[in-house]
């Protein structure tokens, strides 16, 4: 079993960007007064970065096969279903965050990494920007739960199964750890 270097790189870039995003969202963005507005451009910039990485990962995966492991058909289906659910949730968090962004009057538009202005999202249906922001916040918790399950599964592969899945995802080496 062997993951391509590009997939592994994009995976770990996603991890780093999501960790930064969560640290900002649950840290300085929760500060008093206008603190959130000061951090919002960086939060949005990282969100666009995550979107770019996820789209690249999906494109890359559409042209490459995942390593085949000798497991049951049910487990392969469950794993694929879980990963699709994780991708969909991440994309939903990103999209609802954008749909929930509305600058206050007389506030300059947010700029991605200080350069490109963030385009305003179109109004969608009956849900207001505030409604999308609410959905965004709830989806973040669902995403964090799914990430927790993903990390737990990785730890099971590493500690209990010792089947080389983690070694392959971290180092790209397909060989499994010795069973003692």
mmCIF file with all atom_site columns, C-alpha atoms in Angstrom:
data_model
loop_
_atom_site.group_PDB
_atom_site.id
_atom_site.type_symbol
_atom_site.label_atom_id
_atom_site.label_alt_id
_atom_site.label_comp_id
_atom_site.label_asym_id
_atom_site.label_entity_id
_atom_site.label_seq_id
_atom_site.pdbx_PDB_ins_code
_atom_site.Cartn_x
_atom_site.Cartn_y
_atom_site.Cartn_z
_atom_site.occupancy
_atom_site.B_iso_or_equiv
_atom_site.pdbx_formal_charge
_atom_site.auth_seq_id
_atom_site.auth_comp_id
_atom_site.auth_asym_id
_atom_site.auth_atom_id
_atom_site.pdbx_PDB_model_num
ATOM 1   C CA . UNK A 1 1   ? 0.000   0.000  0.000   1.00 0.00 ? 1   UNK A CA 1
ATOM 2   C CA . UNK A 1 2   ? 1.472   3.338  -1.027  1.00 0.00 ? 2   UNK A CA 1
ATOM 3   C CA . UNK A 1 3   ? 0.012   6.852  -1.154  1.00 0.00 ? 3   UNK A CA 1
ATOM 4   C CA . UNK A 1 4   ? 1.398   9.162  -3.815  1.00 0.00 ? 4   UNK A CA 1
ATOM 5   C CA . UNK A 1 5   ? 3.581   12.001 -2.496  1.00 0.00 ? 5   UNK A CA 1
ATOM 6   C CA . UNK A 1 6   ? 1.203   14.663 -3.882  1.00 0.00 ? 6   UNK A CA 1
ATOM 7   C CA . UNK A 1 7   ? -1.799  13.204 -2.047  1.00 0.00 ? 7   UNK A CA 1
ATOM 8   C CA . UNK A 1 8   ? 0.184   12.981 1.180   1.00 0.00 ? 8   UNK A CA 1
ATOM 9   C CA . UNK A 1 9   ? 1.443   16.554 0.801   1.00 0.00 ? 9   UNK A CA 1
ATOM 10  C CA . UNK A 1 10  ? -2.061  17.902 0.151   1.00 0.00 ? 10  UNK A CA 1
ATOM 11  C CA . UNK A 1 11  ? -3.418  15.883 3.096   1.00 0.00 ? 11  UNK A CA 1
ATOM 12  C CA . UNK A 1 12  ? -0.901  17.353 5.538   1.00 0.00 ? 12  UNK A CA 1
ATOM 13  C CA . UNK A 1 13  ? -1.343  20.871 4.100   1.00 0.00 ? 13  UNK A CA 1
ATOM 14  C CA . UNK A 1 14  ? -5.077  20.451 4.740   1.00 0.00 ? 14  UNK A CA 1
ATOM 15  C CA . UNK A 1 15  ? -4.344  19.370 8.321   1.00 0.00 ? 15  UNK A CA 1
ATOM 16  C CA . UNK A 1 16  ? -2.078  22.383 8.908   1.00 0.00 ? 16  UNK A CA 1
ATOM 17  C CA . UNK A 1 17  ? -4.524  24.860 7.348   1.00 0.00 ? 17  UNK A CA 1
ATOM 18  C CA . UNK A 1 18  ? -7.497  23.442 9.270   1.00 0.00 ? 18  UNK A CA 1
ATOM 19  C CA . UNK A 1 19  ? -5.501  23.552 12.519  1.00 0.00 ? 19  UNK A CA 1
ATOM 20  C CA . UNK A 1 20  ? -4.611  27.208 11.891  1.00 0.00 ? 20  UNK A CA 1
ATOM 21  C CA . UNK A 1 21  ? -8.207  27.992 10.984  1.00 0.00 ? 21  UNK A CA 1
ATOM 22  C CA . UNK A 1 22  ? -9.586  26.383 14.143  1.00 0.00 ? 22  UNK A CA 1
ATOM 23  C CA . UNK A 1 23  ? -6.939  28.064 16.321  1.00 0.00 ? 23  UNK A CA 1
ATOM 24  C CA . UNK A 1 24  ? -7.888  31.477 14.907  1.00 0.00 ? 24  UNK A CA 1
ATOM 25  C CA . UNK A 1 25  ? -11.637 30.853 15.068  1.00 0.00 ? 25  UNK A CA 1
ATOM 26  C CA . UNK A 1 26  ? -11.611 29.613 18.669  1.00 0.00 ? 26  UNK A CA 1
ATOM 27  C CA . UNK A 1 27  ? -8.825  31.934 19.792  1.00 0.00 ? 27  UNK A CA 1
ATOM 28  C CA . UNK A 1 28  ? -8.403  35.551 18.769  1.00 0.00 ? 28  UNK A CA 1
ATOM 29  C CA . UNK A 1 29  ? -11.653 35.772 16.770  1.00 0.00 ? 29  UNK A CA 1
ATOM 30  C CA . UNK A 1 30  ? -13.552 35.262 20.026  1.00 0.00 ? 30  UNK A CA 1
ATOM 31  C CA . UNK A 1 31  ? -11.990 38.391 21.490  1.00 0.00 ? 31  UNK A CA 1
ATOM 32  C CA . UNK A 1 32  ? -13.885 41.477 22.617  1.00 0.00 ? 32  UNK A CA 1
ATOM 33  C CA . UNK A 1 33  ? -15.350 44.213 20.424  1.00 0.00 ? 33  UNK A CA 1
ATOM 34  C CA . UNK A 1 34  ? -14.073 44.444 16.881  1.00 0.00 ? 34  UNK A CA 1
ATOM 35  C CA . UNK A 1 35  ? -11.385 41.808 17.413  1.00 0.00 ? 35  UNK A CA 1
ATOM 36  C CA . UNK A 1 36  ? -13.273 39.344 15.228  1.00 0.00 ? 36  UNK A CA 1
ATOM 37  C CA . UNK A 1 37  ? -13.317 41.822 12.345  1.00 0.00 ? 37  UNK A CA 1
ATOM 38  C CA . UNK A 1 38  ? -9.538  42.264 12.635  1.00 0.00 ? 38  UNK A CA 1
ATOM 39  C CA . UNK A 1 39  ? -8.989  38.505 12.281  1.00 0.00 ? 39  UNK A CA 1
ATOM 40  C CA . UNK A 1 40  ? -11.718 37.842 9.713   1.00 0.00 ? 40  UNK A CA 1
ATOM 41  C CA . UNK A 1 41  ? -9.551  38.593 6.625   1.00 0.00 ? 41  UNK A CA 1
ATOM 42  C CA . UNK A 1 42  ? -6.948  36.018 7.711   1.00 0.00 ? 42  UNK A CA 1
ATOM 43  C CA . UNK A 1 43  ? -9.708  33.534 8.608   1.00 0.00 ? 43  UNK A CA 1
ATOM 44  C CA . UNK A 1 44  ? -11.231 33.981 5.161   1.00 0.00 ? 44  UNK A CA 1
ATOM 45  C CA . UNK A 1 45  ? -7.826  33.766 3.457   1.00 0.00 ? 45  UNK A CA 1
ATOM 46  C CA . UNK A 1 46  ? -7.096  30.450 5.133   1.00 0.00 ? 46  UNK A CA 1
ATOM 47  C CA . UNK A 1 47  ? -10.596 29.277 4.171   1.00 0.00 ? 47  UNK A CA 1
ATOM 48  C CA . UNK A 1 48  ? -9.874  30.022 0.504   1.00 0.00 ? 48  UNK A CA 1
ATOM 49  C CA . UNK A 1 49  ? -6.544  28.210 0.893   1.00 0.00 ? 49  UNK A CA 1
ATOM 50  C CA . UNK A 1 50  ? -8.347  25.158 2.288   1.00 0.00 ? 50  UNK A CA 1
ATOM 51  C CA . UNK A 1 51  ? -10.847 25.297 -0.576  1.00 0.00 ? 51  UNK A CA 1
ATOM 52  C CA . UNK A 1 52  ? -7.986  25.373 -3.077  1.00 0.00 ? 52  UNK A CA 1
ATOM 53  C CA . UNK A 1 53  ? -6.214  22.449 -1.416  1.00 0.00 ? 53  UNK A CA 1
ATOM 54  C CA . UNK A 1 54  ? -9.422  20.378 -1.230  1.00 0.00 ? 54  UNK A CA 1
ATOM 55  C CA . UNK A 1 55  ? -10.226 21.031 -4.894  1.00 0.00 ? 55  UNK A CA 1
ATOM 56  C CA . UNK A 1 56  ? -6.652  20.028 -5.827  1.00 0.00 ? 56  UNK A CA 1
ATOM 57  C CA . UNK A 1 57  ? -6.980  16.873 -3.721  1.00 0.00 ? 57  UNK A CA 1
ATOM 58  C CA . UNK A 1 58  ? -10.263 15.945 -5.353  1.00 0.00 ? 58  UNK A CA 1
ATOM 59  C CA . UNK A 1 59  ? -8.845  16.550 -8.828  1.00 0.00 ? 59  UNK A CA 1
ATOM 60  C CA . UNK A 1 60  ? -5.736  14.533 -8.033  1.00 0.00 ? 60  UNK A CA 1
ATOM 61  C CA . UNK A 1 61  ? -7.807  11.685 -6.574  1.00 0.00 ? 61  UNK A CA 1
ATOM 62  C CA . UNK A 1 62  ? -9.990  11.597 -9.683  1.00 0.00 ? 62  UNK A CA 1
ATOM 63  C CA . UNK A 1 63  ? -6.877  10.577 -11.650 1.00 0.00 ? 63  UNK A CA 1
ATOM 64  C CA . UNK A 1 64  ? -5.244  8.256  -9.114  1.00 0.00 ? 64  UNK A CA 1
ATOM 65  C CA . UNK A 1 65  ? -6.333  5.144  -7.278  1.00 0.00 ? 65  UNK A CA 1
ATOM 66  C CA . UNK A 1 66  ? -6.250  4.861  -3.521  1.00 0.00 ? 66  UNK A CA 1
ATOM 67  C CA . UNK A 1 67  ? -3.971  2.075  -2.290  1.00 0.00 ? 67  UNK A CA 1
ATOM 68  C CA . UNK A 1 68  ? -5.846  -1.203 -2.083  1.00 0.00 ? 68  UNK A CA 1
ATOM 69  C CA . UNK A 1 69  ? -5.831  -2.880 1.300   1.00 0.00 ? 69  UNK A CA 1
ATOM 70  C CA . UNK A 1 70  ? -6.919  -6.442 1.917   1.00 0.00 ? 70  UNK A CA 1
ATOM 71  C CA . UNK A 1 71  ? -10.111 -5.633 3.830   1.00 0.00 ? 71  UNK A CA 1
ATOM 72  C CA . UNK A 1 72  ? -13.755 -6.507 3.561   1.00 0.00 ? 72  UNK A CA 1
ATOM 73  C CA . UNK A 1 73  ? -15.981 -4.882 0.975   1.00 0.00 ? 73  UNK A CA 1
ATOM 74  C CA . UNK A 1 74  ? -18.034 -3.343 3.803   1.00 0.00 ? 74  UNK A CA 1
ATOM 75  C CA . UNK A 1 75  ? -14.970 -1.738 5.401   1.00 0.00 ? 75  UNK A CA 1
ATOM 76  C CA . UNK A 1 76  ? -13.815 -0.322 2.050   1.00 0.00 ? 76  UNK A CA 1
ATOM 77  C CA . UNK A 1 77  ? -17.325 1.094  1.479   1.00 0.00 ? 77  UNK A CA 1
ATOM 78  C CA . UNK A 1 78  ? -17.493 2.537  5.010   1.00 0.00 ? 78  UNK A CA 1
ATOM 79  C CA . UNK A 1 79  ? -14.054 4.134  4.624   1.00 0.00 ? 79  UNK A CA 1
ATOM 80  C CA . UNK A 1 80  ? -14.937 5.655  1.247   1.00 0.00 ? 80  UNK A CA 1
ATOM 81  C CA . UNK A 1 81  ? -18.305 6.872  2.565   1.00 0.00 ? 81  UNK A CA 1
ATOM 82  C CA . UNK A 1 82  ? -16.657 8.461  5.596   1.00 0.00 ? 82  UNK A CA 1
ATOM 83  C CA . UNK A 1 83  ? -14.076 10.283 3.473   1.00 0.00 ? 83  UNK A CA 1
ATOM 84  C CA . UNK A 1 84  ? -16.792 11.583 1.132   1.00 0.00 ? 84  UNK A CA 1
ATOM 85  C CA . UNK A 1 85  ? -18.751 12.780 4.178   1.00 0.00 ? 85  UNK A CA 1
ATOM 86  C CA . UNK A 1 86  ? -15.638 14.511 5.533   1.00 0.00 ? 86  UNK A CA 1
ATOM 87  C CA . UNK A 1 87  ? -14.945 16.247 2.195   1.00 0.00 ? 87  UNK A CA 1
ATOM 88  C CA . UNK A 1 88  ? -18.588 17.321 1.832   1.00 0.00 ? 88  UNK A CA 1
ATOM 89  C CA . UNK A 1 89  ? -18.620 18.689 5.373   1.00 0.00 ? 89  UNK A CA 1
ATOM 90  C CA . UNK A 1 90  ? -15.393 20.642 4.864   1.00 0.00 ? 90  UNK A CA 1
ATOM 91  C CA . UNK A 1 91  ? -16.777 22.099 1.626   1.00 0.00 ? 91  UNK A CA 1
ATOM 92  C CA . UNK A 1 92  ? -20.084 22.937 3.340   1.00 0.00 ? 92  UNK A CA 1
ATOM 93  C CA . UNK A 1 93  ? -18.210 24.737 6.144   1.00 0.00 ? 93  UNK A CA 1
ATOM 94  C CA . UNK A 1 94  ? -16.255 26.752 3.582   1.00 0.00 ? 94  UNK A CA 1
ATOM 95  C CA . UNK A 1 95  ? -19.282 27.632 1.450   1.00 0.00 ? 95  UNK A CA 1
ATOM 96  C CA . UNK A 1 96  ? -21.536 28.584 4.371   1.00 0.00 ? 96  UNK A CA 1
ATOM 97  C CA . UNK A 1 97  ? -18.725 30.717 5.797   1.00 0.00 ? 97  UNK A CA 1
ATOM 98  C CA . UNK A 1 98  ? -18.561 32.636 2.535   1.00 0.00 ? 98  UNK A CA 1
ATOM 99  C CA . UNK A 1 99  ? -22.357 32.896 2.292   1.00 0.00 ? 99  UNK A CA 1
ATOM 100 C CA . UNK A 1 100 ? -22.437 34.220 5.874   1.00 0.00 ? 100 UNK A CA 1
ATOM 101 C CA . UNK A 1 101 ? -19.923 36.999 5.231   1.00 0.00 ? 101 UNK A CA 1
ATOM 102 C CA . UNK A 1 102 ? -21.404 40.464 4.948   1.00 0.00 ? 102 UNK A CA 1
ATOM 103 C CA . UNK A 1 103 ? -19.203 43.436 5.818   1.00 0.00 ? 103 UNK A CA 1
ATOM 104 C CA . UNK A 1 104 ? -20.670 46.112 8.032   1.00 0.00 ? 104 UNK A CA 1
ATOM 105 C CA . UNK A 1 105 ? -21.526 49.455 6.412   1.00 0.00 ? 105 UNK A CA 1
ATOM 106 C CA . UNK A 1 106 ? -18.482 51.618 5.711   1.00 0.00 ? 106 UNK A CA 1
ATOM 107 C CA . UNK A 1 107 ? -16.190 48.674 6.448   1.00 0.00 ? 107 UNK A CA 1
ATOM 108 C CA . UNK A 1 108 ? -13.570 48.004 3.780   1.00 0.00 ? 108 UNK A CA 1
ATOM 109 C CA . UNK A 1 109 ? -13.976 44.609 2.097   1.00 0.00 ? 109 UNK A CA 1
ATOM 110 C CA . UNK A 1 110 ? -11.897 41.747 3.369   1.00 0.00 ? 110 UNK A CA 1
ATOM 111 C CA . UNK A 1 111 ? -8.849  41.036 1.240   1.00 0.00 ? 111 UNK A CA 1
ATOM 112 C CA . UNK A 1 112 ? -7.331  37.612 0.718   1.00 0.00 ? 112 UNK A CA 1
ATOM 113 C CA . UNK A 1 113 ? -3.879  37.768 2.277   1.00 0.00 ? 113 UNK A CA 1
ATOM 114 C CA . UNK A 1 114 ? -4.138  41.554 2.040   1.00 0.00 ? 114 UNK A CA 1
ATOM 115 C CA . UNK A 1 115 ? -4.412  41.685 -1.752  1.00 0.00 ? 115 UNK A CA 1
ATOM 116 C CA . UNK A 1 116 ? -7.495  40.372 -3.571  1.00 0.00 ? 116 UNK A CA 1
ATOM 117 C CA . UNK A 1 117 ? -10.902 41.583 -2.346  1.00 0.00 ? 117 UNK A CA 1
ATOM 118 C CA . UNK A 1 118 ? -13.245 38.811 -1.261  1.00 0.00 ? 118 UNK A CA 1
ATOM 119 C CA . UNK A 1 119 ? -16.256 38.785 -3.564  1.00 0.00 ? 119 UNK A CA 1
ATOM 120 C CA . UNK A 1 120 ? -19.573 39.011 -1.774  1.00 0.00 ? 120 UNK A CA 1
ATOM 121 C CA . UNK A 1 121 ? -21.630 35.854 -1.949  1.00 0.00 ? 121 UNK A CA 1
ATOM 122 C CA . UNK A 1 122 ? -24.985 36.056 -3.691  1.00 0.00 ? 122 UNK A CA 1
ATOM 123 C CA . UNK A 1 123 ? -28.125 35.998 -1.593  1.00 0.00 ? 123 UNK A CA 1
ATOM 124 C CA . UNK A 1 124 ? -29.435 32.460 -1.544  1.00 0.00 ? 124 UNK A CA 1
ATOM 125 C CA . UNK A 1 125 ? -33.063 31.624 -0.821  1.00 0.00 ? 125 UNK A CA 1
ATOM 126 C CA . UNK A 1 126 ? -34.710 32.658 2.381   1.00 0.00 ? 126 UNK A CA 1
ATOM 127 C CA . UNK A 1 127 ? -31.635 32.174 4.585   1.00 0.00 ? 127 UNK A CA 1
ATOM 128 C CA . UNK A 1 128 ? -29.920 35.436 5.520   1.00 0.00 ? 128 UNK A CA 1
ATOM 129 C CA . UNK A 1 129 ? -26.195 35.973 5.888   1.00 0.00 ? 129 UNK A CA 1
ATOM 130 C CA . UNK A 1 130 ? -26.703 35.638 9.644   1.00 0.00 ? 130 UNK A CA 1
ATOM 131 C CA . UNK A 1 131 ? -28.508 32.341 9.054   1.00 0.00 ? 131 UNK A CA 1
ATOM 132 C CA . UNK A 1 132 ? -25.598 31.043 6.975   1.00 0.00 ? 132 UNK A CA 1
ATOM 133 C CA . UNK A 1 133 ? -23.163 32.159 9.679   1.00 0.00 ? 133 UNK A CA 1
ATOM 134 C CA . UNK A 1 134 ? -25.210 30.149 12.202  1.00 0.00 ? 134 UNK A CA 1
ATOM 135 C CA . UNK A 1 135 ? -25.172 27.066 9.938   1.00 0.00 ? 135 UNK A CA 1
ATOM 136 C CA . UNK A 1 136 ? -21.422 27.601 9.406   1.00 0.00 ? 136 UNK A CA 1
ATOM 137 C CA . UNK A 1 137 ? -20.808 27.505 13.155  1.00 0.00 ? 137 UNK A CA 1
ATOM 138 C CA . UNK A 1 138 ? -22.847 24.310 13.592  1.00 0.00 ? 138 UNK A CA 1
ATOM 139 C CA . UNK A 1 139 ? -21.114 22.626 10.649  1.00 0.00 ? 139 UNK A CA 1
ATOM 140 C CA . UNK A 1 140 ? -17.729 23.434 12.189  1.00 0.00 ? 140 UNK A CA 1
ATOM 141 C CA . UNK A 1 141 ? -18.679 21.272 15.195  1.00 0.00 ? 141 UNK A CA 1
ATOM 142 C CA . UNK A 1 142 ? -19.798 18.438 12.924  1.00 0.00 ? 142 UNK A CA 1
ATOM 143 C CA . UNK A 1 143 ? -16.533 18.743 10.989  1.00 0.00 ? 143 UNK A CA 1
ATOM 144 C CA . UNK A 1 144 ? -14.536 18.650 14.237  1.00 0.00 ? 144 UNK A CA 1
ATOM 145 C CA . UNK A 1 145 ? -16.397 15.483 15.246  1.00 0.00 ? 145 UNK A CA 1
ATOM 146 C CA . UNK A 1 146 ? -15.611 13.857 11.905  1.00 0.00 ? 146 UNK A CA 1
ATOM 147 C CA . UNK A 1 147 ? -11.970 14.915 12.192  1.00 0.00 ? 147 UNK A CA 1
ATOM 148 C CA . UNK A 1 148 ? -11.914 13.347 15.659  1.00 0.00 ? 148 UNK A CA 1
ATOM 149 C CA . UNK A 1 149 ? -13.237 10.063 14.235  1.00 0.00 ? 149 UNK A CA 1
ATOM 150 C CA . UNK A 1 150 ? -10.630 10.269 11.447  1.00 0.00 ? 150 UNK A CA 1
ATOM 151 C CA . UNK A 1 151 ? -7.795  10.798 13.947  1.00 0.00 ? 151 UNK A CA 1
ATOM 152 C CA . UNK A 1 152 ? -9.136  7.971  16.141  1.00 0.00 ? 152 UNK A CA 1
ATOM 153 C CA . UNK A 1 153 ? -9.198  5.634  13.128  1.00 0.00 ? 153 UNK A CA 1
ATOM 154 C CA . UNK A 1 154 ? -5.615  6.648  12.303  1.00 0.00 ? 154 UNK A CA 1
ATOM 155 C CA . UNK A 1 155 ? -4.587  5.812  15.868  1.00 0.00 ? 155 UNK A CA 1
ATOM 156 C CA . UNK A 1 156 ? -6.308  2.413  15.592  1.00 0.00 ? 156 UNK A CA 1
ATOM 157 C CA . UNK A 1 157 ? -4.319  1.718  12.420  1.00 0.00 ? 157 UNK A CA 1
ATOM 158 C CA . UNK A 1 158 ? -1.123  2.826  14.149  1.00 0.00 ? 158 UNK A CA 1
ATOM 159 C CA . UNK A 1 159 ? -1.536  1.204  17.553  1.00 0.00 ? 159 UNK A CA 1
ATOM 160 C CA . UNK A 1 160 ? -3.879  -1.755 17.197  1.00 0.00 ? 160 UNK A CA 1
ATOM 161 C CA . UNK A 1 161 ? -3.864  -2.916 13.603  1.00 0.00 ? 161 UNK A CA 1
ATOM 162 C CA . UNK A 1 162 ? -0.249  -1.963 12.839  1.00 0.00 ? 162 UNK A CA 1
ATOM 163 C CA . UNK A 1 163 ? -1.111  -2.377 9.184   1.00 0.00 ? 163 UNK A CA 1
ATOM 164 C CA . UNK A 1 164 ? 1.158   0.330  7.751   1.00 0.00 ? 164 UNK A CA 1
ATOM 165 C CA . UNK A 1 165 ? -1.622  2.786  6.875   1.00 0.00 ? 165 UNK A CA 1
ATOM 166 C CA . UNK A 1 166 ? -0.107  5.542  9.024   1.00 0.00 ? 166 UNK A CA 1
ATOM 167 C CA . UNK A 1 167 ? 3.433   4.756  7.872   1.00 0.00 ? 167 UNK A CA 1
ATOM 168 C CA . UNK A 1 168 ? 2.252   5.041  4.271   1.00 0.00 ? 168 UNK A CA 1
ATOM 169 C CA . UNK A 1 169 ? 0.431   8.336  4.889   1.00 0.00 ? 169 UNK A CA 1
ATOM 170 C CA . UNK A 1 170 ? 3.306   9.903  6.815   1.00 0.00 ? 170 UNK A CA 1
ATOM 171 C CA . UNK A 1 171 ? 6.407   8.496  5.155   1.00 0.00 ? 171 UNK A CA 1
ATOM 172 C CA . UNK A 1 172 ? 5.092   6.960  1.936   1.00 0.00 ? 172 UNK A CA 1
ATOM 173 C CA . UNK A 1 173 ? 6.593   3.588  2.834   1.00 0.00 ? 173 UNK A CA 1
ATOM 174 C CA . UNK A 1 174 ? 4.232   0.712  2.232   1.00 0.00 ? 174 UNK A CA 1
ATOM 175 C CA . UNK A 1 175 ? 5.827   -1.840 4.530   1.00 0.00 ? 175 UNK A CA 1
ATOM 176 C CA . UNK A 1 176 ? 4.016   -2.611 7.772   1.00 0.00 ? 176 UNK A CA 1
ATOM 177 C CA . UNK A 1 177 ? 5.447   -2.387 11.233  1.00 0.00 ? 177 UNK A CA 1
ATOM 178 C CA . UNK A 1 178 ? 6.632   -5.590 12.818  1.00 0.00 ? 178 UNK A CA 1
ATOM 179 C CA . UNK A 1 179 ? 4.126   -7.413 14.982  1.00 0.00 ? 179 UNK A CA 1
ATOM 180 C CA . UNK A 1 180 ? 5.620   -8.229 18.363  1.00 0.00 ? 180 UNK A CA 1
#
